[in-house]
PDB file of C-alpha atoms and ligand atoms in Angstrom:
ATOM      1  CA  MET A 273     -14.745-130.983 104.683  1.00 61.00           C
ATOM      2  CA  SER A 274     -16.037-127.437 104.346  1.00 78.00           C
ATOM      3  CA  ARG A 275     -17.767-126.424 101.213  1.00 91.00           C
ATOM      4  CA  ILE A 276     -18.003-123.054  99.507  1.00 94.00           C
ATOM      5  CA  ILE A 277     -21.553-122.359  98.468  1.00 96.00           C
ATOM      6  CA  TYR A 278     -21.887-120.454  95.227  1.00 97.00           C
ATOM      7  CA  THR A 279     -24.605-117.796  95.007  1.00 96.00           C
ATOM      8  CA  PRO A 280     -25.729-116.932  91.460  1.00 96.00           C
ATOM      9  CA  PRO A 281     -25.022-113.210  90.918  1.00 94.00           C
ATOM     10  CA  GLY A 282     -28.416-112.733  89.270  1.00 91.00           C
ATOM     11  CA  GLY A 283     -30.139-113.417  92.591  1.00 92.00           C
ATOM     12  CA  PRO A 284     -33.528-115.081  92.902  1.00 92.00           C
ATOM     13  CA  PRO A 285     -35.484-115.623  89.664  1.00 89.00           C
ATOM     14  CA  GLN A 286     -37.273-112.506  88.442  1.00 88.00           C
ATOM     15  CA  GLY A 287     -39.209-113.972  85.514  1.00 90.00           C
ATOM     16  CA  PRO A 288     -42.923-114.687  85.548  1.00 94.00           C
ATOM     17  CA  ALA A 289     -44.276-117.935  87.019  1.00 96.00           C
ATOM     18  CA  PRO A 290     -45.821-120.345  84.498  1.00 98.00           C
ATOM     19  CA  SER A 291     -49.470-119.762  83.640  1.00 98.00           C
ATOM     20  CA  ARG A 292     -51.857-121.223  86.210  1.00 97.00           C
ATOM     21  CA  GLU A 293     -54.154-122.234  83.350  1.00 98.00           C
ATOM     22  CA  ILE A 294     -51.791-125.109  82.623  1.00 98.00           C
ATOM     23  CA  TYR A 295     -53.102-127.275  85.456  1.00 98.00           C
ATOM     24  CA  ARG A 296     -56.711-126.689  84.435  1.00 98.00           C
ATOM     25  CA  LEU A 297     -55.970-127.809  80.890  1.00 98.00           C
ATOM     26  CA  MET A 298     -53.635-130.747  81.704  1.00 98.00           C
ATOM     27  CA  GLY A 299     -54.897-132.146  84.984  1.00 98.00           C
ATOM     28  CA  GLU A 300     -52.996-133.765  87.790  1.00 98.00           C
ATOM     29  CA  GLU A 301     -52.394-137.153  86.185  1.00 98.00           C
ATOM     30  CA  ASN A 302     -50.652-135.684  83.148  1.00 98.00           C
ATOM     31  CA  ILE A 303     -48.410-133.555  85.376  1.00 98.00           C
ATOM     32  CA  PHE A 304     -47.418-136.601  87.439  1.00 98.00           C
ATOM     33  CA  ARG A 305     -46.678-138.536  84.236  1.00 98.00           C
ATOM     34  CA  MET A 306     -44.598-135.683  82.817  1.00 99.00           C
ATOM     35  CA  ILE A 307     -42.471-135.485  85.967  1.00 99.00           C
ATOM     36  CA  SER A 308     -42.191-139.271  86.162  1.00 98.00           C
ATOM     37  CA  ASP A 309     -40.770-139.162  82.619  1.00 98.00           C
ATOM     38  CA  LEU A 310     -38.390-136.381  83.701  1.00 99.00           C
ATOM     39  CA  TYR A 311     -37.038-138.595  86.474  1.00 98.00           C
ATOM     40  CA  LYS A 312     -36.634-141.492  84.005  1.00 98.00           C
ATOM     41  CA  GLU A 313     -34.464-139.170  81.898  1.00 98.00           C
ATOM     42  CA  LEU A 314     -32.551-137.999  84.977  1.00 98.00           C
ATOM     43  CA  GLU A 315     -32.003-141.628  85.939  1.00 98.00           C
ATOM     44  CA  LYS A 316     -30.136-142.214  82.649  1.00 98.00           C
ATOM     45  CA  SER A 317     -28.205-138.942  82.897  1.00 98.00           C
ATOM     46  CA  GLU A 318     -24.869-137.710  84.194  1.00 98.00           C
ATOM     47  CA  VAL A 319     -26.567-136.211  87.265  1.00 98.00           C
ATOM     48  CA  ARG A 320     -28.041-139.547  88.427  1.00 98.00           C
ATOM     49  CA  HIS A 321     -25.632-139.675  91.390  1.00 98.00           C
ATOM     50  CA  LEU A 322     -27.211-136.549  92.910  1.00 98.00           C
ATOM     51  CA  PHE A 323     -30.594-138.229  93.280  1.00 98.00           C
ATOM     52  CA  PRO A 324     -31.843-140.818  95.786  1.00 97.00           C
ATOM     53  CA  ALA A 325     -32.011-144.528  94.958  1.00 98.00           C
ATOM     54  CA  ASN A 326     -35.794-144.457  94.662  1.00 98.00           C
ATOM     55  CA  MET A 327     -36.462-142.221  91.667  1.00 98.00           C
ATOM     56  CA  GLU A 328     -40.182-143.021  91.621  1.00 97.00           C
ATOM     57  CA  GLU A 329     -40.588-141.575  95.134  1.00 97.00           C
ATOM     58  CA  ALA A 330     -38.436-138.561  94.258  1.00 98.00           C
ATOM     59  CA  SER A 331     -40.517-137.970  91.148  1.00 98.00           C
ATOM     60  CA  LYS A 332     -43.780-137.921  93.107  1.00 98.00           C
ATOM     61  CA  LYS A 333     -42.439-135.297  95.493  1.00 98.00           C
ATOM     62  CA  SER A 334     -41.349-133.100  92.595  1.00 98.00           C
ATOM     63  CA  ALA A 335     -44.649-133.660  90.775  1.00 98.00           C
ATOM     64  CA  ALA A 336     -46.575-132.465  93.832  1.00 98.00           C
ATOM     65  CA  PHE A 337     -44.616-129.195  93.609  1.00 98.00           C
ATOM     66  CA  PHE A 338     -45.285-128.810  89.874  1.00 98.00           C
ATOM     67  CA  VAL A 339     -49.044-129.349  90.390  1.00 98.00           C
ATOM     68  CA  GLY A 340     -49.136-126.317  92.696  1.00 98.00           C
ATOM     69  CA  LEU A 341     -46.831-124.277  90.487  1.00 98.00           C
ATOM     70  CA  LEU A 342     -48.973-124.880  87.393  1.00 98.00           C
ATOM     71  CA  GLY A 343     -52.176-123.788  89.111  1.00 98.00           C
ATOM     72  CA  GLY A 344     -53.406-126.876  90.944  1.00 98.00           C
ATOM     73  CA  PRO A 345     -54.000-127.493  94.642  1.00 98.00           C
ATOM     74  CA  PRO A 346     -51.076-126.847  97.011  1.00 98.00           C
ATOM     75  CA  ILE A 347     -50.373-130.536  97.699  1.00 98.00           C
ATOM     76  CA  TYR A 348     -46.620-130.008  98.048  1.00 98.00           C
ATOM     77  CA  VAL A 349     -47.002-127.254 100.660  1.00 98.00           C
ATOM     78  CA  GLU A 350     -49.574-129.311 102.582  1.00 98.00           C
ATOM     79  CA  LYS A 351     -47.288-132.340 102.736  1.00 98.00           C
ATOM     80  CA  TYR A 352     -43.805-130.833 102.975  1.00 97.00           C
ATOM     81  CA  GLY A 353     -44.228-127.172 103.947  1.00 98.00           C
ATOM     82  CA  SER A 354     -42.790-124.060 102.348  1.00 97.00           C
ATOM     83  CA  PRO A 355     -41.060-124.840  99.017  1.00 96.00           C
ATOM     84  CA  ARG A 356     -37.809-122.905  99.719  1.00 96.00           C
ATOM     85  CA  MET A 357     -36.452-124.514  96.589  1.00 97.00           C
ATOM     86  CA  ARG A 358     -32.926-123.121  96.672  1.00 97.00           C
ATOM     87  CA  ALA A 359     -32.544-124.173 100.326  1.00 97.00           C
ATOM     88  CA  ARG A 360     -33.896-127.642  99.581  1.00 98.00           C
ATOM     89  CA  HIS A 361     -31.365-128.067  96.779  1.00 98.00           C
ATOM     90  CA  LEU A 362     -28.390-126.959  98.901  1.00 98.00           C
ATOM     91  CA  PRO A 363     -27.577-130.488 100.144  1.00 97.00           C
ATOM     92  CA  PHE A 364     -26.843-131.441  96.519  1.00 98.00           C
ATOM     93  CA  GLU A 365     -23.837-129.947  94.768  1.00 98.00           C
ATOM     94  CA  ILE A 366     -25.363-128.426  91.649  1.00 98.00           C
ATOM     95  CA  ASP A 367     -23.030-126.640  89.234  1.00 98.00           C
ATOM     96  CA  GLU A 368     -23.827-125.040  85.876  1.00 98.00           C
ATOM     97  CA  LYS A 369     -22.995-128.315  84.086  1.00 98.00           C
ATOM     98  CA  ALA A 370     -25.519-130.222  86.254  1.00 98.00           C
ATOM     99  CA  ARG A 371     -28.102-127.516  85.527  1.00 98.00           C
ATOM    100  CA  GLN A 372     -27.519-127.938  81.772  1.00 98.00           C
ATOM    101  CA  VAL A 373     -27.951-131.718  82.059  1.00 99.00           C
ATOM    102  CA  TRP A 374     -31.168-131.241  84.079  1.00 99.00           C
ATOM    103  CA  LEU A 375     -32.523-128.759  81.502  1.00 98.00           C
ATOM    104  CA  ALA A 376     -31.626-131.091  78.618  1.00 99.00           C
ATOM    105  CA  CYS A 377     -33.550-133.913  80.351  1.00 99.00           C
ATOM    106  CA  PHE A 378     -36.587-131.637  80.721  1.00 99.00           C
ATOM    107  CA  ASP A 379     -36.270-130.523  77.091  1.00 98.00           C
ATOM    108  CA  ARG A 380     -36.440-134.129  75.897  1.00 98.00           C
ATOM    109  CA  VAL A 381     -39.530-134.742  78.023  1.00 98.00           C
ATOM    110  CA  LEU A 382     -41.205-131.622  76.619  1.00 98.00           C
ATOM    111  CA  GLU A 383     -40.692-132.740  73.009  1.00 98.00           C
ATOM    112  CA  GLY A 384     -44.204-133.568  71.849  1.00 98.00           C
ATOM    113  CA  ALA A 385     -45.625-132.641  75.266  1.00 98.00           C
ATOM    114  CA  GLU A 386     -48.864-131.431  73.675  1.00 98.00           C
ATOM    115  CA  ALA A 387     -49.709-134.964  72.551  1.00 98.00           C
ATOM    116  CA  LYS A 388     -48.043-136.869  75.393  1.00 98.00           C
ATOM    117  CA  TYR A 389     -49.439-134.895  78.333  1.00 98.00           C
ATOM    118  CA  GLN A 390     -52.007-132.532  76.823  1.00 98.00           C
ATOM    119  CA  PHE A 391     -49.612-129.680  77.612  1.00 98.00           C
ATOM    120  CA  PRO A 392     -51.277-126.534  76.165  1.00 98.00           C
ATOM    121  CA  SER A 393     -48.898-125.468  73.386  1.00 98.00           C
ATOM    122  CA  GLN A 394     -49.478-121.737  73.919  1.00 98.00           C
ATOM    123  CA  TYR A 395     -47.938-122.044  77.398  1.00 98.00           C
ATOM    124  CA  LEU A 396     -44.924-124.180  76.485  1.00 98.00           C
ATOM    125  CA  PRO A 397     -42.527-121.302  75.675  1.00 98.00           C
ATOM    126  CA  GLY A 398     -43.377-119.567  78.969  1.00 98.00           C
ATOM    127  CA  PHE A 399     -42.881-122.801  80.888  1.00 98.00           C
ATOM    128  CA  LYS A 400     -39.483-123.390  79.260  1.00 98.00           C
ATOM    129  CA  ASP A 401     -38.464-119.807  80.059  1.00 97.00           C
ATOM    130  CA  PHE A 402     -39.449-120.413  83.668  1.00 98.00           C
ATOM    131  CA  LEU A 403     -37.393-123.628  83.897  1.00 98.00           C
ATOM    132  CA  HIS A 404     -34.417-121.861  82.372  1.00 97.00           C
ATOM    133  CA  SER A 405     -34.542-118.928  84.747  1.00 96.00           C
ATOM    134  CA  PHE A 406     -35.588-120.758  87.923  1.00 97.00           C
ATOM    135  CA  SER A 407     -32.959-123.478  87.497  1.00 98.00           C
ATOM    136  CA  SER A 408     -30.200-120.803  87.593  1.00 97.00           C
ATOM    137  CA  TRP A 409     -31.163-120.174  91.169  1.00 97.00           C
ATOM    138  CA  MET A 410     -30.627-123.875  92.055  1.00 98.00           C
ATOM    139  CA  VAL A 411     -26.928-123.627  91.176  1.00 98.00           C
ATOM    140  CA  ASN A 412     -24.923-123.704  94.388  1.00 98.00           C
ATOM    141  CA  LYS A 413     -21.456-124.759  93.226  1.00 97.00           C
ATOM    142  CA  GLY A 414     -19.061-122.631  91.176  1.00 94.00           C
TER     143      GLY A 414
HETATM  144  C1  HEM B 609     -36.656-125.202  87.606  1.00 54.26           C
HETATM  145  C2  HEM B 609     -35.747-125.749  88.384  1.00 54.26           C
HETATM  146  C3  HEM B 609     -36.041-126.850  89.388  1.00 54.26           C
HETATM  147  C4  HEM B 609     -37.198-127.171  90.025  1.00 54.26           C
HETATM  148  C5  HEM B 609     -38.563-126.495  89.906  1.00 54.26           C
HETATM  149  C6  HEM B 609     -36.907-128.312  90.866  1.00 54.26           C
HETATM  150  C7  HEM B 609     -37.816-128.939  91.689  1.00 54.26           C
HETATM  151  C8  HEM B 609     -37.497-129.880  92.636  1.00 54.26           C
HETATM  152  C9  HEM B 609     -38.370-130.348  93.680  1.00 54.26           C
HETATM  153  C10 HEM B 609     -39.799-129.894  93.891  1.00 54.26           C
HETATM  154  C11 HEM B 609     -37.689-131.245  94.415  1.00 54.26           C
HETATM  155  C12 HEM B 609     -38.178-131.974  95.657  1.00 54.26           C
HETATM  156  C13 HEM B 609     -37.651-131.155  96.826  1.00 54.26           C
HETATM  157  C14 HEM B 609     -37.863-131.759  98.158  1.00 54.26           C
HETATM  158  O1  HEM B 609     -38.945-131.553  98.729  1.00 54.26           O
HETATM  159  O2  HEM B 609     -36.978-132.441  98.668  1.00 54.26           O
HETATM  160  C15 HEM B 609     -36.382-131.351  93.844  1.00 54.26           C
HETATM  161  C16 HEM B 609     -35.403-132.172  94.307  1.00 54.26           C
HETATM  162  C17 HEM B 609     -34.175-132.315  93.726  1.00 54.26           C
HETATM  163  N1  HEM B 609     -33.703-131.640  92.638  1.00 54.26           N
HETATM  164 FE1  HEM B 609     -34.647-130.161  91.713  1.00 54.26          FE
HETATM  165  N2  HEM B 609     -35.604-128.664  90.704  1.00 54.26           N
HETATM  166  C18 HEM B 609     -35.036-127.803  89.805  1.00 54.26           C
HETATM  167  C19 HEM B 609     -33.749-127.807  89.359  1.00 54.26           C
HETATM  168  C20 HEM B 609     -32.835-128.767  89.647  1.00 54.26           C
HETATM  169  C21 HEM B 609     -31.536-128.853  89.048  1.00 54.26           C
HETATM  170  C22 HEM B 609     -30.968-127.903  87.989  1.00 54.26           C
HETATM  171  C23 HEM B 609     -30.932-129.931  89.597  1.00 54.26           C
HETATM  172  C24 HEM B 609     -29.560-130.423  89.257  1.00 54.26           C
HETATM  173  C25 HEM B 609     -29.316-131.536  88.710  1.00 54.26           C
HETATM  174  C26 HEM B 609     -31.849-130.524  90.571  1.00 54.26           C
HETATM  175  C27 HEM B 609     -31.603-131.615  91.378  1.00 54.26           C
HETATM  176  C28 HEM B 609     -32.426-132.058  92.379  1.00 54.26           C
HETATM  177  C29 HEM B 609     -32.066-133.077  93.348  1.00 54.26           C
HETATM  178  C30 HEM B 609     -30.750-133.809  93.435  1.00 54.26           C
HETATM  179  C31 HEM B 609     -33.172-133.249  94.188  1.00 54.26           C
HETATM  180  C32 HEM B 609     -33.297-134.178  95.384  1.00 54.26           C
HETATM  181  C33 HEM B 609     -34.111-135.363  95.112  1.00 54.26           C
HETATM  182  C34 HEM B 609     -34.619-135.984  96.389  1.00 54.26           C
HETATM  183  O3  HEM B 609     -33.880-136.121  97.360  1.00 54.26           O
HETATM  184  O4  HEM B 609     -35.801-136.305  96.411  1.00 54.26           O
HETATM  185  N3  HEM B 609     -33.001-129.791  90.552  1.00 54.26           N
HETATM  186  N4  HEM B 609     -36.288-130.516  92.760  1.00 54.26           N
END
């Protein structure tokens, strides 16, 4: 069956990337734990069906990306190549509803993130703004 791919009219995200200080202040282990908790939330969510059976594996791949994004070493790029995030999400049908569910999962994980993961509080609003804007670009179904 053919599929019509939706392209968000806003185009690629224009907002600033998260501060690269975040990695220095949190460290790799906290980032992996944060993303592992995200995948535990996703596992219980309405978008579970989009993800592979092995959520622990999926979470590690995502965490590698977030380490680089937040200022750490480029472990994702070294292992998997260029991020091309929109392209990598195209195999999964992501509509605005799925994006909202994904964001709500991340929001729950970020509640109390300062204590749970040593997330530097001054960079939390910027990180949330980034997730909000970048996730729009992952939407590929109208
Ligand atoms: C800020 C926005 C987002 C970021 C930074 C992000 C990041 C990532 C990364 C790094 C991966 C691993 C890609 C790979 O190498 O295969 C991934 C996979 C995936 N993401 Fe996202 N994502 C975002 C938004 C979303 C949204 C809104 C959804 C919709 C529910 C979603 C669903 C998925 C799915 C289904 C996979 C595939 C899992 C797998 O096969 O391992 N993502 N994401």
